[in-house]
PDB file of C-alpha atoms and ligand atoms in Angstrom:
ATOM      1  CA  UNK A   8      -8.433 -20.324  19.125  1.00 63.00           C
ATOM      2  CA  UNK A   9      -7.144 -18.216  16.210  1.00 73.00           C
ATOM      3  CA  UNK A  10      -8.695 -14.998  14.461  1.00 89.00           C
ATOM      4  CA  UNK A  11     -11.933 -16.060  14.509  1.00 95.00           C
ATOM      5  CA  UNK A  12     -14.201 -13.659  15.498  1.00 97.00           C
ATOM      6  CA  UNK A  13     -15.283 -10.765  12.701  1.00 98.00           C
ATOM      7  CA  UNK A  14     -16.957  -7.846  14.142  1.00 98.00           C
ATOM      8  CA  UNK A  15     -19.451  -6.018  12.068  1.00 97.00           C
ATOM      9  CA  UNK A  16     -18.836  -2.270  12.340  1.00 97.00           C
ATOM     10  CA  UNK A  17     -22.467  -1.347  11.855  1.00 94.00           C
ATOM     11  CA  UNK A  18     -22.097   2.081  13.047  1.00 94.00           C
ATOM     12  CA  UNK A  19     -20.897   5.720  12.061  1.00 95.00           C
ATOM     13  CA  UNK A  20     -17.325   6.221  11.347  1.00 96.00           C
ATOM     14  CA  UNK A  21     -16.456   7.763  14.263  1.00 97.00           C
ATOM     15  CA  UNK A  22     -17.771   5.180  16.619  1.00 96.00           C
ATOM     16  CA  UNK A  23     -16.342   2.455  14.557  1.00 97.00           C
ATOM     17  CA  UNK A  24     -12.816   4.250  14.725  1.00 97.00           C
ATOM     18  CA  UNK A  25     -13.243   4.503  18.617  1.00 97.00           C
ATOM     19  CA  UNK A  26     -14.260   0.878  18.829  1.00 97.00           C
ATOM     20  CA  UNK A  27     -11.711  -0.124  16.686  1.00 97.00           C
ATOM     21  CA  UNK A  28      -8.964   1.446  18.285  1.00 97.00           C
ATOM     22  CA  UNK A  29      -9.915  -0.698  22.085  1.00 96.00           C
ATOM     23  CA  UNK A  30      -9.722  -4.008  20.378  1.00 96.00           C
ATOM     24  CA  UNK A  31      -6.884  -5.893  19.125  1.00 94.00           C
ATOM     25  CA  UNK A  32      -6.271  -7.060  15.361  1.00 95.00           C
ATOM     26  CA  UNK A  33      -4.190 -10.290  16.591  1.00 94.00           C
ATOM     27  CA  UNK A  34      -7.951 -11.389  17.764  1.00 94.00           C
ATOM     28  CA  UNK A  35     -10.399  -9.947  15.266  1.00 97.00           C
ATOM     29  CA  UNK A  36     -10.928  -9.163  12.201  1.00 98.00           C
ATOM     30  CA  UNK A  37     -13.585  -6.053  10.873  1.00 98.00           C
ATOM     31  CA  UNK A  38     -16.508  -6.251   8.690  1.00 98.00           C
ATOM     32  CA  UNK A  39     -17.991  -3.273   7.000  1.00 98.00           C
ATOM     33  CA  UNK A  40     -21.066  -3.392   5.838  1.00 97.00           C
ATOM     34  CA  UNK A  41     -23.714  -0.875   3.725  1.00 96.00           C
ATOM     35  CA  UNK A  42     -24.236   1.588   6.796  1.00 95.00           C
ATOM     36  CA  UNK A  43     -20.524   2.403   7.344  1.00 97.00           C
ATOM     37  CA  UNK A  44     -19.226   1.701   3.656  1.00 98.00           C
ATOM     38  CA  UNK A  45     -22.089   4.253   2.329  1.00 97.00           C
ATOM     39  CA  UNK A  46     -21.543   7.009   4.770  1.00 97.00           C
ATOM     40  CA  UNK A  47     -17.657   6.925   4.596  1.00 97.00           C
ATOM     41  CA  UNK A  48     -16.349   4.912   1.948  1.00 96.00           C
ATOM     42  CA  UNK A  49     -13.213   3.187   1.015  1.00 97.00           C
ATOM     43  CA  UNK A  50     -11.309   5.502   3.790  1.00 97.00           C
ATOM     44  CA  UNK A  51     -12.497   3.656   6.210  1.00 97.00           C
ATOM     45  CA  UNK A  52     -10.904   0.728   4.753  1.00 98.00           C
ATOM     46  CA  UNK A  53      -7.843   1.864   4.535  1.00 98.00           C
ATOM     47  CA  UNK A  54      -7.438   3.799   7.816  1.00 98.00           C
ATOM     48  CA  UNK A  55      -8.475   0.048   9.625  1.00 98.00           C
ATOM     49  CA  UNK A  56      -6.014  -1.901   7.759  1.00 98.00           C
ATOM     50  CA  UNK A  57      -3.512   0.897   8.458  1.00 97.00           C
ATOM     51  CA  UNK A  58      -4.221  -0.053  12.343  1.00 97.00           C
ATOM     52  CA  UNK A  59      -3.691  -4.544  10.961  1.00 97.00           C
ATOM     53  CA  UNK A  60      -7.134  -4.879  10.890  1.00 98.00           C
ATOM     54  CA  UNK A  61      -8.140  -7.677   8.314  1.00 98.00           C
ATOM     55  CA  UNK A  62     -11.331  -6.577   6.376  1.00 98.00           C
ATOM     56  CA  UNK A  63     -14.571  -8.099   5.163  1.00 98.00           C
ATOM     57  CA  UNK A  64     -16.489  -6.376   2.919  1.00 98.00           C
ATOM     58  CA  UNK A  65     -19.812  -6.947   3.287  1.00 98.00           C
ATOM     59  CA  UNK A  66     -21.769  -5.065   0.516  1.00 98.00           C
ATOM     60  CA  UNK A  67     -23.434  -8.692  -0.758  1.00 97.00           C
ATOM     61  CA  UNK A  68     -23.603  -7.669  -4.347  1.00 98.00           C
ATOM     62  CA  UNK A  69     -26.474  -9.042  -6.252  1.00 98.00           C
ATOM     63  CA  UNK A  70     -26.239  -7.354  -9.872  1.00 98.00           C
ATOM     64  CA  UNK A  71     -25.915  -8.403 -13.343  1.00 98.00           C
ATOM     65  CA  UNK A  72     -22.727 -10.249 -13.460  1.00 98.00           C
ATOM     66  CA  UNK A  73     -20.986  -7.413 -15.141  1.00 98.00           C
ATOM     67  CA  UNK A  74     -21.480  -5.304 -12.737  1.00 98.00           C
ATOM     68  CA  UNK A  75     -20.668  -8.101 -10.250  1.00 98.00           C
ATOM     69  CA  UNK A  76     -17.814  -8.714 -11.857  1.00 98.00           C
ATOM     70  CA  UNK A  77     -16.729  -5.267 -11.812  1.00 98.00           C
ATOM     71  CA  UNK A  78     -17.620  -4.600  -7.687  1.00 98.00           C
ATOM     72  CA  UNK A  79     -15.252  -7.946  -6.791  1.00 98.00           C
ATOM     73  CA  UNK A  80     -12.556  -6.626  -8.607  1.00 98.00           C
ATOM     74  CA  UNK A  81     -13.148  -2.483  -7.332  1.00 98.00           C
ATOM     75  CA  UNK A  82     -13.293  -5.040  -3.479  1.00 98.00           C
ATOM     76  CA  UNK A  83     -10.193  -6.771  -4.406  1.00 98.00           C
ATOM     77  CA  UNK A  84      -8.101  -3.734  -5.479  1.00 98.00           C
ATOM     78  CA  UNK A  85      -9.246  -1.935  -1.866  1.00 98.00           C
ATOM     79  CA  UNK A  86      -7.403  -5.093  -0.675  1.00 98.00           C
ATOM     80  CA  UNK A  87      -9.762  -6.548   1.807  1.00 98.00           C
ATOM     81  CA  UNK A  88      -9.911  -9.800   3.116  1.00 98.00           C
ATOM     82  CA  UNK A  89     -13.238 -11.266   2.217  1.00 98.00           C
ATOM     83  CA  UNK A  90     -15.780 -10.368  -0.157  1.00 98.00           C
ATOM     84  CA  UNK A  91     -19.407 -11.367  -0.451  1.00 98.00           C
ATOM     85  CA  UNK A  92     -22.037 -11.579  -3.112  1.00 98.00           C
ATOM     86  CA  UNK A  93     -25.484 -13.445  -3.148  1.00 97.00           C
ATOM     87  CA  UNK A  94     -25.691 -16.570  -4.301  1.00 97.00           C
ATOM     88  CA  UNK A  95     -29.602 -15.839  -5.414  1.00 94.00           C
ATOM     89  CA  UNK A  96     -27.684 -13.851  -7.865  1.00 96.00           C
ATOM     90  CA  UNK A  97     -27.288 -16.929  -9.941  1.00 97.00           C
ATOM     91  CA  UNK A  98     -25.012 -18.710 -11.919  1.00 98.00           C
ATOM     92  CA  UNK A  99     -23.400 -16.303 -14.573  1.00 98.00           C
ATOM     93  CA  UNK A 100     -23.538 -13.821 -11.434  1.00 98.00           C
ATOM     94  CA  UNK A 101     -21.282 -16.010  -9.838  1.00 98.00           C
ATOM     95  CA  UNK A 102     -19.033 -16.976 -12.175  1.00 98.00           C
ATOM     96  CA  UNK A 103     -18.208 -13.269 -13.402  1.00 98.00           C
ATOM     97  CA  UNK A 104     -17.534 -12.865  -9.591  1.00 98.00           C
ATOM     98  CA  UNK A 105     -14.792 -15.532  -9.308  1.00 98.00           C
ATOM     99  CA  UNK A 106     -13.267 -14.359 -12.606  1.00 98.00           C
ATOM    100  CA  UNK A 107     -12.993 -10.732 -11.267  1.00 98.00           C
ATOM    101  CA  UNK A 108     -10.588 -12.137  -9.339  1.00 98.00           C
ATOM    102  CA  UNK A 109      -8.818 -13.945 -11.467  1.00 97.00           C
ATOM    103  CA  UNK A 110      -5.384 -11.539 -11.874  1.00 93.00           C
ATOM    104  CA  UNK A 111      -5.009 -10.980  -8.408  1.00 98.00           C
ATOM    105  CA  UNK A 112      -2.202 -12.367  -6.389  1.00 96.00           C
ATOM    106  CA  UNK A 113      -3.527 -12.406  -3.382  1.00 96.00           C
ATOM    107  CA  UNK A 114      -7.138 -12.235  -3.610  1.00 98.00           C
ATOM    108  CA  UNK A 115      -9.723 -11.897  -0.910  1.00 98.00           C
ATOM    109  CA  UNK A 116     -11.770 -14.748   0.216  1.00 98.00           C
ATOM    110  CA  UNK A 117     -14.803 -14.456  -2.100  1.00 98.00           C
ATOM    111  CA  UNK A 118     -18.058 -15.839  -0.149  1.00 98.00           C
ATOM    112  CA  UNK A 119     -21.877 -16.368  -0.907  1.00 98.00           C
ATOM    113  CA  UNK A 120     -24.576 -15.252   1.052  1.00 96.00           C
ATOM    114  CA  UNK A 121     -27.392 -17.991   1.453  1.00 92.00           C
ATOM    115  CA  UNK A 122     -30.245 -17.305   3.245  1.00 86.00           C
ATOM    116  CA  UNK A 123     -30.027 -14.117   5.784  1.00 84.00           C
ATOM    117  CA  UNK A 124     -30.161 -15.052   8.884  1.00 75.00           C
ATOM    118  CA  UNK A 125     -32.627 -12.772   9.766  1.00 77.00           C
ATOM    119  CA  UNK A 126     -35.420 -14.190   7.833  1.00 82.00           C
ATOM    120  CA  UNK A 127     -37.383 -17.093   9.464  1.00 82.00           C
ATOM    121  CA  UNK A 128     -39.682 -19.456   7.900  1.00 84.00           C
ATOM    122  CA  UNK A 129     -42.869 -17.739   7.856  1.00 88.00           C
ATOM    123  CA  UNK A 130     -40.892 -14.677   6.006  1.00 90.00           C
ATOM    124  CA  UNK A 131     -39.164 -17.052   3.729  1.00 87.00           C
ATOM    125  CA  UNK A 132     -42.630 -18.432   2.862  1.00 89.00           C
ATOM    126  CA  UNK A 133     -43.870 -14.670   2.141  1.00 92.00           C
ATOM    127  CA  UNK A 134     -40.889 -14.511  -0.660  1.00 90.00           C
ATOM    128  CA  UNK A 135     -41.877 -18.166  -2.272  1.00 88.00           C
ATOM    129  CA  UNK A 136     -39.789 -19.893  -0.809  1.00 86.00           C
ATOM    130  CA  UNK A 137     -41.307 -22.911   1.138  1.00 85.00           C
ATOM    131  CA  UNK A 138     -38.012 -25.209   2.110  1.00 85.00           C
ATOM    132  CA  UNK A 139     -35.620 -23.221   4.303  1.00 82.00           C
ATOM    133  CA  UNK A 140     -33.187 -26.088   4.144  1.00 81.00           C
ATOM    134  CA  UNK A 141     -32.981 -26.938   0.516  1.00 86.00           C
ATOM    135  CA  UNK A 142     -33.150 -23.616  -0.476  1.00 89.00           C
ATOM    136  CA  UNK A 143     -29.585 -23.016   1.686  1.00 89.00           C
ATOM    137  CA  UNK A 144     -28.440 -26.268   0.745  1.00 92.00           C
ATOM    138  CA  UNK A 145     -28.969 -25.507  -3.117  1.00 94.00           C
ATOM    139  CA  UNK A 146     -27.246 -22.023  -2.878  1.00 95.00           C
ATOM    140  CA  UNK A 147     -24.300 -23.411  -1.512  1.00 96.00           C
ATOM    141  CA  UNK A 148     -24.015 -25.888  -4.005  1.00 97.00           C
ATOM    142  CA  UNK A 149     -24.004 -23.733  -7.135  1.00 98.00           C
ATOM    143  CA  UNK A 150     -21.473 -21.718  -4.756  1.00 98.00           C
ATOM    144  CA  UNK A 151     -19.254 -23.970  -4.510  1.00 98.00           C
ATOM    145  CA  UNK A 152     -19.444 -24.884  -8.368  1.00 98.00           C
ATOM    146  CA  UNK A 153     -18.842 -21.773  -9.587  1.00 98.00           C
ATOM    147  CA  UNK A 154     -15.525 -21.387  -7.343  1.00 98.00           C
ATOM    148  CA  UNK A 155     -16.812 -19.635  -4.584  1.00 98.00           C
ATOM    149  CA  UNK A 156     -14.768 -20.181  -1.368  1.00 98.00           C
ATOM    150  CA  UNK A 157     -17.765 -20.481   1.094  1.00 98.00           C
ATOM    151  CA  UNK A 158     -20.687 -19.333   2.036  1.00 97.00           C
ATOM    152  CA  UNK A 159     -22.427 -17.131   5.127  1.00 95.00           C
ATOM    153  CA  UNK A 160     -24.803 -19.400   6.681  1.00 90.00           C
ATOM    154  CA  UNK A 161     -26.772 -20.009   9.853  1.00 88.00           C
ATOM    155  CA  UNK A 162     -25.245 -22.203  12.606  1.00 91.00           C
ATOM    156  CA  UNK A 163     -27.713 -24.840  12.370  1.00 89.00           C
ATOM    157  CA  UNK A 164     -27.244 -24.903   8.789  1.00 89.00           C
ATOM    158  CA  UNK A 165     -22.923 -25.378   9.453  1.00 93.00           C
ATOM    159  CA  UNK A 166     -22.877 -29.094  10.079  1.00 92.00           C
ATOM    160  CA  UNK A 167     -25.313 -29.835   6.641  1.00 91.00           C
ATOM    161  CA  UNK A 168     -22.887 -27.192   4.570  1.00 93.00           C
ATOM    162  CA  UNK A 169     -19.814 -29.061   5.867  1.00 95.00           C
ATOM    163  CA  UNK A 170     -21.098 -32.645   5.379  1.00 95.00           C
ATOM    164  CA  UNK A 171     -21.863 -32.063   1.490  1.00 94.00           C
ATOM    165  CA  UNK A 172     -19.249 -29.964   0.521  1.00 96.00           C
ATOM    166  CA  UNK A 173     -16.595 -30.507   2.682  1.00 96.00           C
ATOM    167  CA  UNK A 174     -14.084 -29.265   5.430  1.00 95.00           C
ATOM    168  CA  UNK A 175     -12.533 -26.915   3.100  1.00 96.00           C
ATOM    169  CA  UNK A 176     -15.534 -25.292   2.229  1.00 97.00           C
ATOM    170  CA  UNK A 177     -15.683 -21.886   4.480  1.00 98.00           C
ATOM    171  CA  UNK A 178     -18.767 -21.526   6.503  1.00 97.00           C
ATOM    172  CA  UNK A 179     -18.947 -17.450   7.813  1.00 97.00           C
ATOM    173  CA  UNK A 180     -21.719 -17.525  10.751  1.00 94.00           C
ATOM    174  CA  UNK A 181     -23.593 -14.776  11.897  1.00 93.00           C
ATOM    175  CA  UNK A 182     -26.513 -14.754  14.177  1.00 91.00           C
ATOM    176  CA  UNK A 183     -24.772 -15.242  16.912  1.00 94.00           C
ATOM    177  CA  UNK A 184     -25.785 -14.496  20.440  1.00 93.00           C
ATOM    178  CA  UNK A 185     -24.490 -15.425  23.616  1.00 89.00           C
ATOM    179  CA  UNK A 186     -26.754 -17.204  25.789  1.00 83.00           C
ATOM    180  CA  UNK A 187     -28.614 -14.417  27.857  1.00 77.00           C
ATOM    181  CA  UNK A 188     -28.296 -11.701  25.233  1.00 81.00           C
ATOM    182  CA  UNK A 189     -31.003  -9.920  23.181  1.00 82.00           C
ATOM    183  CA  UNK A 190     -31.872 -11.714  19.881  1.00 84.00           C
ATOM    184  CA  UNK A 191     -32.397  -8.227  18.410  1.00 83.00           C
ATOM    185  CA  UNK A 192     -34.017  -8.554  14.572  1.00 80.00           C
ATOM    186  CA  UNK A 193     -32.086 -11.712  14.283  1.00 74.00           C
ATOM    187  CA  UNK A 194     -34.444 -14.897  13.793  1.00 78.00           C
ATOM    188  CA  UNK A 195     -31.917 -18.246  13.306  1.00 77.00           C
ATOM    189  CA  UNK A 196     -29.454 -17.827  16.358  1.00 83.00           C
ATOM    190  CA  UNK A 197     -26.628 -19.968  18.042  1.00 92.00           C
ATOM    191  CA  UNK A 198     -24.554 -19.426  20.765  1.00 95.00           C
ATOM    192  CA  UNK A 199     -21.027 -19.093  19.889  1.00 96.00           C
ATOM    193  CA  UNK A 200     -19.868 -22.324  21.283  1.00 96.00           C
ATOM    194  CA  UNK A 201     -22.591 -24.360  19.216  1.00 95.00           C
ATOM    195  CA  UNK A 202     -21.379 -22.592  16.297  1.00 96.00           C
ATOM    196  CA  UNK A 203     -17.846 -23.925  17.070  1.00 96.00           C
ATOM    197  CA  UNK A 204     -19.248 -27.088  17.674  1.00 95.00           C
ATOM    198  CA  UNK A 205     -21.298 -27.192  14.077  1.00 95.00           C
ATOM    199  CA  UNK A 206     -18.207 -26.340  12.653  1.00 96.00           C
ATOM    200  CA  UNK A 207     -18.029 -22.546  11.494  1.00 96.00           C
ATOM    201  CA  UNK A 208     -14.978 -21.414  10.321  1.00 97.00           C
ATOM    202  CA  UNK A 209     -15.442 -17.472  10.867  1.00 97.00           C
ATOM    203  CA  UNK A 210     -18.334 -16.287  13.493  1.00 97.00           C
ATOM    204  CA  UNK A 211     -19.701 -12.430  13.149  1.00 96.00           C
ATOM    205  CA  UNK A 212     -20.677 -11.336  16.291  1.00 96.00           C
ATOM    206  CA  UNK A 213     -22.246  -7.990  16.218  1.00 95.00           C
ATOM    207  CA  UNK A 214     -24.373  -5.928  18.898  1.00 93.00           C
ATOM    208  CA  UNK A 215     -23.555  -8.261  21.761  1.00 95.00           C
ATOM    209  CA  UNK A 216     -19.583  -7.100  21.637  1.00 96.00           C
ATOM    210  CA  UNK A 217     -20.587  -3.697  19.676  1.00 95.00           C
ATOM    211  CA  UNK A 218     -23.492  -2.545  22.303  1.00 93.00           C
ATOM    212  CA  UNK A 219     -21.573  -3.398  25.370  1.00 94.00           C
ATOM    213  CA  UNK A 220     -20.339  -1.382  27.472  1.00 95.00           C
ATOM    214  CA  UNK A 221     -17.107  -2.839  27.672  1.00 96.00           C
ATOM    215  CA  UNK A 222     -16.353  -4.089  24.192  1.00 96.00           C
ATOM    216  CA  UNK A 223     -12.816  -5.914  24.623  1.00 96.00           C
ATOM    217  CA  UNK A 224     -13.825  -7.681  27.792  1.00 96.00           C
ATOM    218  CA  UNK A 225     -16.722  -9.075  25.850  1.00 95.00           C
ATOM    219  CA  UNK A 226     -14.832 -10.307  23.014  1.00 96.00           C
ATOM    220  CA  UNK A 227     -12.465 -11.849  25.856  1.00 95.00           C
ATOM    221  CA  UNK A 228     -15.541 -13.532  27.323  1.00 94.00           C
ATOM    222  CA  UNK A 229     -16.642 -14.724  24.500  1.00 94.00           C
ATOM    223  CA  UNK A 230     -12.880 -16.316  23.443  1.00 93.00           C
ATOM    224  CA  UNK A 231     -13.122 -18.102  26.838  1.00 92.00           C
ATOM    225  CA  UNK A 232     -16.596 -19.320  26.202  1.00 90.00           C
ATOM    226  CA  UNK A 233     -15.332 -21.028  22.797  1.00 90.00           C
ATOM    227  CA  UNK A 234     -11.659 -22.230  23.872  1.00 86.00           C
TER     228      UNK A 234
HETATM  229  O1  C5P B  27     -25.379  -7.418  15.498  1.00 64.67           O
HETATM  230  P1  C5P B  27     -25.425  -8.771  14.841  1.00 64.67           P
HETATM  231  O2  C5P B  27     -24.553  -9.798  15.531  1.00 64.67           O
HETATM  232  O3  C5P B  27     -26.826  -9.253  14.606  1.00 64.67           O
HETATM  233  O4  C5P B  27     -24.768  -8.509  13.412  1.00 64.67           O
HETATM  234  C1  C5P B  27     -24.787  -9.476  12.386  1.00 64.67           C
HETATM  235  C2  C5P B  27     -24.097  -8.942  11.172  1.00 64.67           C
HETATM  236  O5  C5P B  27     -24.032  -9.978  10.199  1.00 64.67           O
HETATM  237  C3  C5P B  27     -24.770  -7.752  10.498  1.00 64.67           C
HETATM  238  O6  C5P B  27     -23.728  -6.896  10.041  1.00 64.67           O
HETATM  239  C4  C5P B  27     -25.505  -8.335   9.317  1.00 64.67           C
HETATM  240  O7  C5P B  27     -25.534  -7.452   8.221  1.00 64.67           O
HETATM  241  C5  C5P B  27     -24.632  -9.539   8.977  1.00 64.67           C
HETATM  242  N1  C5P B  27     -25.288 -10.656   8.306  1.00 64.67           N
HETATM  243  C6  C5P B  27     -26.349 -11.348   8.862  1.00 64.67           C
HETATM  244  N2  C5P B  27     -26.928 -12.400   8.180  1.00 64.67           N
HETATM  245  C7  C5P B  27     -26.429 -12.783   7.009  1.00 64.67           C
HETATM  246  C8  C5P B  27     -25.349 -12.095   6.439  1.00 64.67           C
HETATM  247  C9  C5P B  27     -24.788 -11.039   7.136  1.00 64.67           C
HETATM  248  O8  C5P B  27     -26.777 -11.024   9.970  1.00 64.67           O
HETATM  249  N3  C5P B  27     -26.924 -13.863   6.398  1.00 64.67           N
END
């Protein structure tokens, strides 16, 4: 099973740094997110990829598409790996985040966020919106319209994104939990062989490998679980 797993450093820089430096880059890949990118910035960045990690920025940008536009291409000159903005951010959003790319050579992997997986029906419903499934299902369609490479999307949403829009179409997973572990705020979980199974592409598995006590071995175990 190749690089699969992205771990989301949500933590302060020096814990990340210490938990980055017991885990291998051959086998995962990093995702920063608002905690750590706010408190330390684009060093971060650039001290991890020093040490082969691959990056995901995870800032989901939802702006006016200039702005947009110019946050992809501030991501893309930082060199990360993946990028994300939300699709909710509509379609000239969207489009002014594809063409930020545009003059790159090797651009990152620019992805929409759908529906968090953290909100369930009932707080869906408090925001308006009544049809969980369409509502993911419609995102990733003007996603993949205006360009976009894939989307972040709950496991049991996977097999629906992949069936509409195709194998090529990137499908980034969080929510993931291994049976037995805490759900913590997370609503729409899998385990990570499901999500295998449903067909994700990249999973993000968070507090069950970041709040362990041994880190690496859980990242082994959960290798195991999916090979
Ligand atoms: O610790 P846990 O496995 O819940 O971490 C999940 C990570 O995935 C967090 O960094 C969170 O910001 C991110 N994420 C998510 N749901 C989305 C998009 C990103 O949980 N739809």
């Amino acid at each position: 099973m190749e690089n699969k797993i992205i771990i989301p450093l949500d933590l302060d820089y020096q814990e990340a740094m210490k938990l980055a430096h017991l885990l291998d880059s051959k086998i995962c890949r990093m995702k920063i997110g608002n905690q750590l990118f706010t408190s330390s910035g684009p060093k971060v960045i650039k001290e991890l990829q020093q040490d082969g990690f691959d990056i995901f920025l995870d800032l989901k940008f939802h702006d006016i598409p200039n702005t947009v536009y110019e946050a992809v291409k501030s991501a893309a000159d930082l060199g990360v790996w993946m990028v994300n903005v939300h699709a909710s951010g509509g379609k000239q959003m969207l489009e002014a985040s594809k063409k930020a790319l545009e003059h790159f050579s090797n651009p990152p992997l620019l992805i929409a966020v759908t529906v968090l997986t953290s909100l369930s029906k009932e707080s869906l419903s408090d925001v308006g919106l009544d049809n969980l499934d369409d509502q993911v299902l419609r995102l990733t369609s003007l996603a993949k319209d205006c360009g976009l490479d894939g989307v972040v999307c709950s496991s049991s949403d996977t097999a629906s994104v992949k069936r509409e829009f195709g194998e090529e179409f990137l499908a980034v997973t969080p929510g993931i939990r291994p049976s037995g572990s805490s759900l913590d705020d997370q609503s729409r979980v899998s385990t990570p062989s499901e999500a295998i199974k449903n067909g994700s592409d990249y999973l993000v598995i968070g507090r069950p490998i970041t709040g362990s006590a041994d880190p690496k071995r859980a990242l082994e175990e959960i290798y195991k679980e999916i090979s």
